[in-house]
mmCIF file of C-alpha atoms in Angstrom:
data_model
loop_
_atom_site.group_PDB
_atom_site.id
_atom_site.type_symbol
_atom_site.label_atom_id
_atom_site.label_comp_id
_atom_site.label_asym_id
_atom_site.label_seq_id
_atom_site.Cartn_x
_atom_site.Cartn_y
_atom_site.Cartn_z
ATOM 1 C CA MET A 1335 -116.960 139.107 34.311
ATOM 2 C CA LEU A 1336 -115.626 136.857 37.037
ATOM 3 C CA THR A 1337 -119.153 135.822 38.006
ATOM 4 C CA ASP A 1338 -119.991 134.982 34.385
ATOM 5 C CA GLN A 1339 -116.831 132.889 34.041
ATOM 6 C CA ILE A 1340 -117.681 130.926 37.190
ATOM 7 C CA ASP A 1341 -121.178 130.257 35.858
ATOM 8 C CA PHE A 1342 -119.753 128.844 32.621
ATOM 9 C CA THR A 1343 -116.830 126.834 33.992
ATOM 10 C CA ASN A 1344 -117.789 126.066 37.604
ATOM 11 C CA ASP A 1345 -114.098 126.588 38.398
ATOM 12 C CA CYS A 1346 -113.533 126.295 42.168
ATOM 13 C CA ASN A 1347 -110.312 128.338 41.938
ATOM 14 C CA LEU A 1348 -112.188 131.243 40.366
ATOM 15 C CA GLN A 1349 -114.871 130.903 43.034
ATOM 16 C CA TYR A 1350 -112.184 131.137 45.732
ATOM 17 C CA LEU A 1351 -110.806 134.285 44.061
ATOM 18 C CA GLN A 1352 -114.256 135.837 43.989
ATOM 19 C CA ASP A 1353 -114.790 135.055 47.681
ATOM 20 C CA LEU A 1354 -111.508 136.785 48.516
ATOM 21 C CA ILE A 1355 -112.544 139.855 46.531
ATOM 22 C CA ASN A 1356 -115.956 139.953 48.192
ATOM 23 C CA SER A 1357 -114.368 139.672 51.618
ATOM 24 C CA ALA A 1358 -111.857 142.443 50.867
ATOM 25 C CA ILE A 1359 -114.316 145.010 49.563
ATOM 26 C CA GLY A 1360 -117.425 144.012 51.479
ATOM 27 C CA TRP A 1361 -119.423 143.529 48.274
ATOM 28 C CA SER A 1362 -121.837 140.751 47.408
ATOM 29 C CA TRP A 1363 -121.851 140.093 43.668
ATOM 30 C CA SER A 1364 -124.993 138.028 44.151
ATOM 31 C CA TRP A 1365 -126.801 141.353 44.312
ATOM 32 C CA SER A 1366 -127.983 142.506 40.920
ATOM 33 C CA ILE A 1367 -126.733 145.878 39.719
ATOM 34 C CA ASN A 1368 -129.779 148.090 39.241
ATOM 35 C CA THR A 1369 -129.275 151.044 36.892
ATOM 36 C CA GLY A 1370 -132.932 151.796 36.330
ATOM 37 C CA ASN A 1371 -134.008 155.425 36.758
ATOM 38 C CA HIS A 1372 -134.874 156.639 40.261
ATOM 39 C CA ILE A 1373 -137.980 158.771 40.818
ATOM 40 C CA ALA A 1374 -137.599 161.261 43.689
ATOM 41 C CA PRO A 1375 -140.500 162.219 46.012
ATOM 42 C CA ASN A 1376 -141.121 165.379 43.942
ATOM 43 C CA CYS A 1377 -141.391 163.143 40.847
ATOM 44 C CA LYS A 1378 -138.076 164.350 39.389
ATOM 45 C CA GLU A 1379 -136.502 161.414 37.573
ATOM 46 C CA TYR A 1380 -132.784 160.670 37.905
ATOM 47 C CA PRO A 1381 -130.840 158.337 35.597
ATOM 48 C CA VAL A 1382 -128.627 155.945 37.578
ATOM 49 C CA SER A 1383 -125.265 154.526 36.509
ATOM 50 C CA PHE A 1384 -122.823 152.076 38.079
ATOM 51 C CA ASP A 1385 -119.050 152.528 37.827
ATOM 52 C CA SER A 1386 -117.379 149.103 37.675
ATOM 53 C CA ILE A 1387 -113.989 150.602 38.571
ATOM 54 C CA LYS A 1388 -115.093 152.561 41.628
ATOM 55 C CA LEU A 1389 -117.768 149.936 42.405
ATOM 56 C CA GLY A 1390 -120.250 152.681 43.151
ATOM 57 C CA TYR A 1391 -123.578 154.145 42.058
ATOM 58 C CA THR A 1392 -124.072 157.730 40.900
ATOM 59 C CA SER A 1393 -126.286 159.819 38.637
ATOM 60 C CA PRO A 1394 -124.792 161.520 35.558
ATOM 61 C CA VAL A 1395 -127.021 164.561 36.118
ATOM 62 C CA PHE A 1396 -125.431 165.448 39.483
ATOM 63 C CA LYS A 1397 -123.737 168.848 39.371
ATOM 64 C CA VAL A 1398 -120.935 167.289 41.414
ATOM 65 C CA ILE A 1399 -120.530 163.600 40.581
ATOM 66 C CA THR A 1400 -120.723 161.687 43.849
ATOM 67 C CA TYR A 1401 -120.506 157.914 44.247
ATOM 68 C CA PHE A 1402 -122.382 155.705 46.707
ATOM 69 C CA SER A 1403 -121.595 152.139 47.680
ATOM 70 C CA ASN A 1404 -125.140 150.891 47.029
ATOM 71 C CA ARG A 1405 -128.284 152.034 45.272
ATOM 72 C CA ASP A 1406 -130.253 152.444 48.500
ATOM 73 C CA SER A 1407 -127.774 155.055 49.788
ATOM 74 C CA LEU A 1408 -127.932 156.873 46.449
ATOM 75 C CA ALA A 1409 -131.748 156.898 46.597
ATOM 76 C CA ARG A 1410 -131.765 158.339 50.126
ATOM 77 C CA TYR A 1411 -129.382 161.094 49.049
ATOM 78 C CA ILE A 1412 -131.481 162.010 46.006
ATOM 79 C CA ASP A 1413 -134.705 161.953 48.015
ATOM 80 C CA SER A 1414 -133.268 164.202 50.740
ATOM 81 C CA LYS A 1415 -132.627 166.855 48.064
ATOM 82 C CA ASN A 1416 -136.046 166.449 46.429
ATOM 83 C CA PRO A 1417 -138.801 166.345 49.084
ATOM 84 C CA GLY A 1418 -142.365 165.976 47.916
ATOM 85 C CA ASP A 1419 -145.393 163.723 47.985
ATOM 86 C CA CYS A 1420 -146.193 162.912 44.373
ATOM 87 C CA HIS A 1421 -144.041 159.752 44.559
ATOM 88 C CA ILE A 1422 -143.542 157.803 47.795
ATOM 89 C CA ASN A 1423 -140.353 155.747 48.124
ATOM 90 C CA THR A 1424 -139.413 153.047 50.599
ATOM 91 C CA TYR A 1425 -135.888 152.005 51.569
ATOM 92 C CA ALA A 1426 -134.140 148.723 52.194
ATOM 93 C CA VAL A 1427 -132.477 149.363 55.574
ATOM 94 C CA SER A 1428 -132.055 152.222 58.051
ATOM 95 C CA SER A 1429 -128.256 152.126 58.099
ATOM 96 C CA TRP A 1430 -125.233 150.368 56.646
ATOM 97 C CA ILE A 1431 -122.048 149.222 58.353
ATOM 98 C CA PHE A 1432 -118.885 149.415 56.268
ATOM 99 C CA THR A 1433 -115.632 147.716 57.253
ATOM 100 C CA ASN A 1434 -113.326 150.317 55.637
ATOM 101 C CA THR A 1435 -110.145 148.253 55.656
ATOM 102 C CA ASN A 1436 -108.908 149.724 52.372
ATOM 103 C CA PRO A 1437 -106.313 152.473 53.120
ATOM 104 C CA ASN A 1438 -107.078 154.136 49.772
ATOM 105 C CA LYS A 1439 -110.848 154.410 50.136
ATOM 106 C CA HIS A 1440 -113.436 155.259 52.778
ATOM 107 C CA THR A 1441 -117.174 154.643 52.653
ATOM 108 C CA ALA A 1442 -119.022 157.049 54.937
ATOM 109 C CA SER A 1443 -121.893 156.054 57.200
ATOM 110 C CA ASN A 1444 -124.389 157.233 54.578
ATOM 111 C CA GLY A 1445 -122.751 155.184 51.817
ATOM 112 C CA LYS A 1446 -120.905 158.090 50.189
ATOM 113 C CA MET A 1447 -117.515 157.036 48.809
ATOM 114 C CA TYR A 1448 -114.259 158.952 49.320
ATOM 115 C CA THR A 1449 -110.839 158.405 47.772
ATOM 116 C CA ILE A 1450 -108.013 158.710 50.310
ATOM 117 C CA GLN A 1451 -104.789 160.473 49.335
ATOM 118 C CA ASN A 1452 -101.703 160.057 51.504
ATOM 119 C CA THR A 1453 -98.832 162.512 51.202
ATOM 120 C CA SER A 1454 -95.627 162.293 53.224
ATOM 121 C CA GLN A 1455 -97.262 164.110 56.146
ATOM 122 C CA TRP A 1456 -101.031 164.371 55.615
ATOM 123 C CA TYR A 1457 -104.171 162.497 54.671
ATOM 124 C CA THR A 1458 -106.859 164.117 52.528
ATOM 125 C CA SER A 1459 -109.524 163.278 49.931
ATOM 126 C CA SER A 1460 -110.195 164.635 46.461
ATOM 127 C CA GLU A 1461 -113.936 164.459 47.205
ATOM 128 C CA PHE A 1462 -113.736 167.298 49.758
ATOM 129 C CA SER A 1463 -115.369 170.471 48.451
ATOM 130 C CA VAL A 1464 -112.858 172.446 50.552
ATOM 131 C CA ALA A 1465 -109.318 171.107 50.979
ATOM 132 C CA ARG A 1466 -108.776 169.562 54.425
ATOM 133 C CA TYR A 1467 -105.740 167.712 55.777
ATOM 134 C CA PHE A 1468 -105.378 165.300 58.674
ATOM 135 C CA SER A 1469 -102.318 163.981 60.437
ATOM 136 C CA THR A 1470 -103.794 160.486 60.872
ATOM 137 C CA LEU A 1471 -105.925 158.180 58.771
ATOM 138 C CA ALA A 1472 -108.284 157.674 61.709
ATOM 139 C CA GLY A 1473 -108.796 161.426 61.968
ATOM 140 C CA LEU A 1474 -109.723 161.611 58.301
ATOM 141 C CA ARG A 1475 -112.155 158.698 58.580
ATOM 142 C CA ASN A 1476 -113.805 160.147 61.693
ATOM 143 C CA TYR A 1477 -114.261 163.522 60.004
ATOM 144 C CA ILE A 1478 -115.887 161.937 56.945
ATOM 145 C CA ASP A 1479 -118.302 159.889 59.061
ATOM 146 C CA SER A 1480 -119.255 162.834 61.276
ATOM 147 C CA HIS A 1481 -120.194 164.878 58.195
ATOM 148 C CA ASN A 1482 -122.125 162.095 56.462
ATOM 149 C CA ILE A 1483 -124.809 160.966 58.890
ATOM 150 C CA PRO A 1484 -127.213 158.438 57.297
ATOM 151 C CA GLN A 1485 -130.544 159.918 56.238
ATOM 152 C CA ALA A 1486 -133.376 159.185 58.649
ATOM 153 C CA ILE A 1487 -136.266 157.269 57.112
ATOM 154 C CA ARG A 1488 -139.995 157.426 57.692
ATOM 155 C CA SER A 1489 -141.257 154.338 59.465
ATOM 156 C CA HIS A 1490 -145.039 154.465 59.814
ATOM 157 C CA GLN A 1491 -148.404 153.194 58.692
ATOM 158 C CA VAL A 1492 -150.714 155.760 57.105
ATOM 159 C CA ASP A 1493 -154.125 156.027 58.785
ATOM 160 C CA THR A 1494 -156.459 155.465 55.847
ATOM 161 C CA SER A 1495 -159.505 156.601 57.884
ATOM 162 C CA PHE A 1496 -158.061 160.144 57.844
ATOM 163 C CA SER A 1497 -158.403 162.040 54.588
ATOM 164 C CA PRO A 1498 -155.074 163.732 53.739
ATOM 165 C CA GLN A 1499 -155.382 167.488 54.005
ATOM 166 C CA THR A 1500 -153.765 170.098 51.794
ATOM 167 C CA TYR A 1501 -152.303 173.023 53.710
ATOM 168 C CA THR A 1502 -151.399 176.166 51.722
ATOM 169 C CA THR A 1503 -148.673 178.363 53.208
ATOM 170 C CA PRO A 1504 -148.583 182.188 53.123
ATOM 171 C CA ASN A 1505 -146.050 182.020 50.261
ATOM 172 C CA GLY A 1506 -148.298 179.787 48.180
ATOM 173 C CA LYS A 1507 -146.669 176.376 48.708
ATOM 174 C CA GLU A 1508 -148.911 173.377 49.246
ATOM 175 C CA TYR A 1509 -148.218 170.554 51.719
ATOM 176 C CA MET A 1510 -150.226 167.344 51.881
ATOM 177 C CA ILE A 1511 -150.588 166.301 55.526
ATOM 178 C CA TYR A 1512 -151.136 162.649 56.476
ATOM 179 C CA LYS A 1513 -152.106 160.993 59.751
ATOM 180 C CA THR A 1514 -150.058 157.947 60.706
ATOM 181 C CA ASP A 1515 -149.557 155.616 63.635
ATOM 182 C CA ARG A 1516 -146.728 158.013 64.590
ATOM 183 C CA TRP A 1517 -148.907 161.158 64.456
ATOM 184 C CA TYR A 1518 -149.073 163.720 61.641
ATOM 185 C CA MET A 1519 -146.459 164.172 58.938
ATOM 186 C CA SER A 1520 -145.821 165.479 55.429
ATOM 187 C CA TYR A 1521 -143.566 163.904 52.824
ATOM 188 C CA LYS A 1522 -142.656 167.377 51.632
ATOM 189 C CA LEU A 1523 -140.669 168.116 54.793
ATOM 190 C CA ILE A 1524 -136.972 167.571 54.118
ATOM 191 C CA LYS A 1525 -136.286 166.160 57.594
ATOM 192 C CA VAL A 1526 -138.330 163.285 58.959
ATOM 193 C CA ARG A 1527 -140.705 164.805 61.527
ATOM 194 C CA TYR A 1528 -143.915 163.751 63.256
ATOM 195 C CA PHE A 1529 -146.324 166.102 65.059
ATOM 196 C CA SER A 1530 -148.852 165.222 67.744
ATOM 197 C CA THR A 1531 -151.609 167.502 66.424
ATOM 198 C CA LEU A 1532 -152.741 168.825 63.069
ATOM 199 C CA SER A 1533 -152.373 172.428 64.218
ATOM 200 C CA GLU A 1534 -148.796 171.753 65.367
ATOM 201 C CA ILE A 1535 -147.617 170.605 61.950
ATOM 202 C CA GLN A 1536 -149.520 173.424 60.237
ATOM 203 C CA ASN A 1537 -147.834 176.005 62.476
ATOM 204 C CA PHE A 1538 -144.425 174.450 61.797
ATOM 205 C CA ILE A 1539 -144.960 174.560 58.040
ATOM 206 C CA LYS A 1540 -146.266 178.132 58.211
ATOM 207 C CA THR A 1541 -143.281 179.309 60.287
ATOM 208 C CA ASN A 1542 -140.854 177.894 57.736
ATOM 209 C CA ASN A 1543 -142.664 179.315 54.693
ATOM 210 C CA LYS A 1544 -143.116 183.029 55.308
#
């Protein structure tokens, strides 16, 4: 609303207020809010919503509603839970740096947002799945960051001269294997991995699908 009012009135005082808000929360309102559906690598489609109070992205179909500071972080989280190769996604950046100057909120390294609760003796967060308490705010922040490492991303060029091969595991799952400038890989692997030979990635997949 503030941005719309500035556009209509060109009020320099409102612009100054917006700059202060942006500086305080580390948010650029020049970015457009994108609530279009996200398609995961396994082609599962997730609706996306933006909470203007929490200033975070989430999906209403999450079993546990979790908020992320930007859409890219939300997409990485969804994709890490839905590996596959029927839809290939790319990402904006490999990591985000958050200032975290707000004593009532912490944004983890992977963009996940936590509400901070301060009692007379302890710090905790309502977003913890298991209750945990810390004697210092720094201890709480460090714990959150250490348990929310940013998702690694695939950075490669696919070798188009190599025809992707389908490998069927003993339990019937199928993995499409690609050759890239960083060796062999499969989008269906949850963790980002590259293998120097075709047999090496096939053996890895077989070992993990007995």
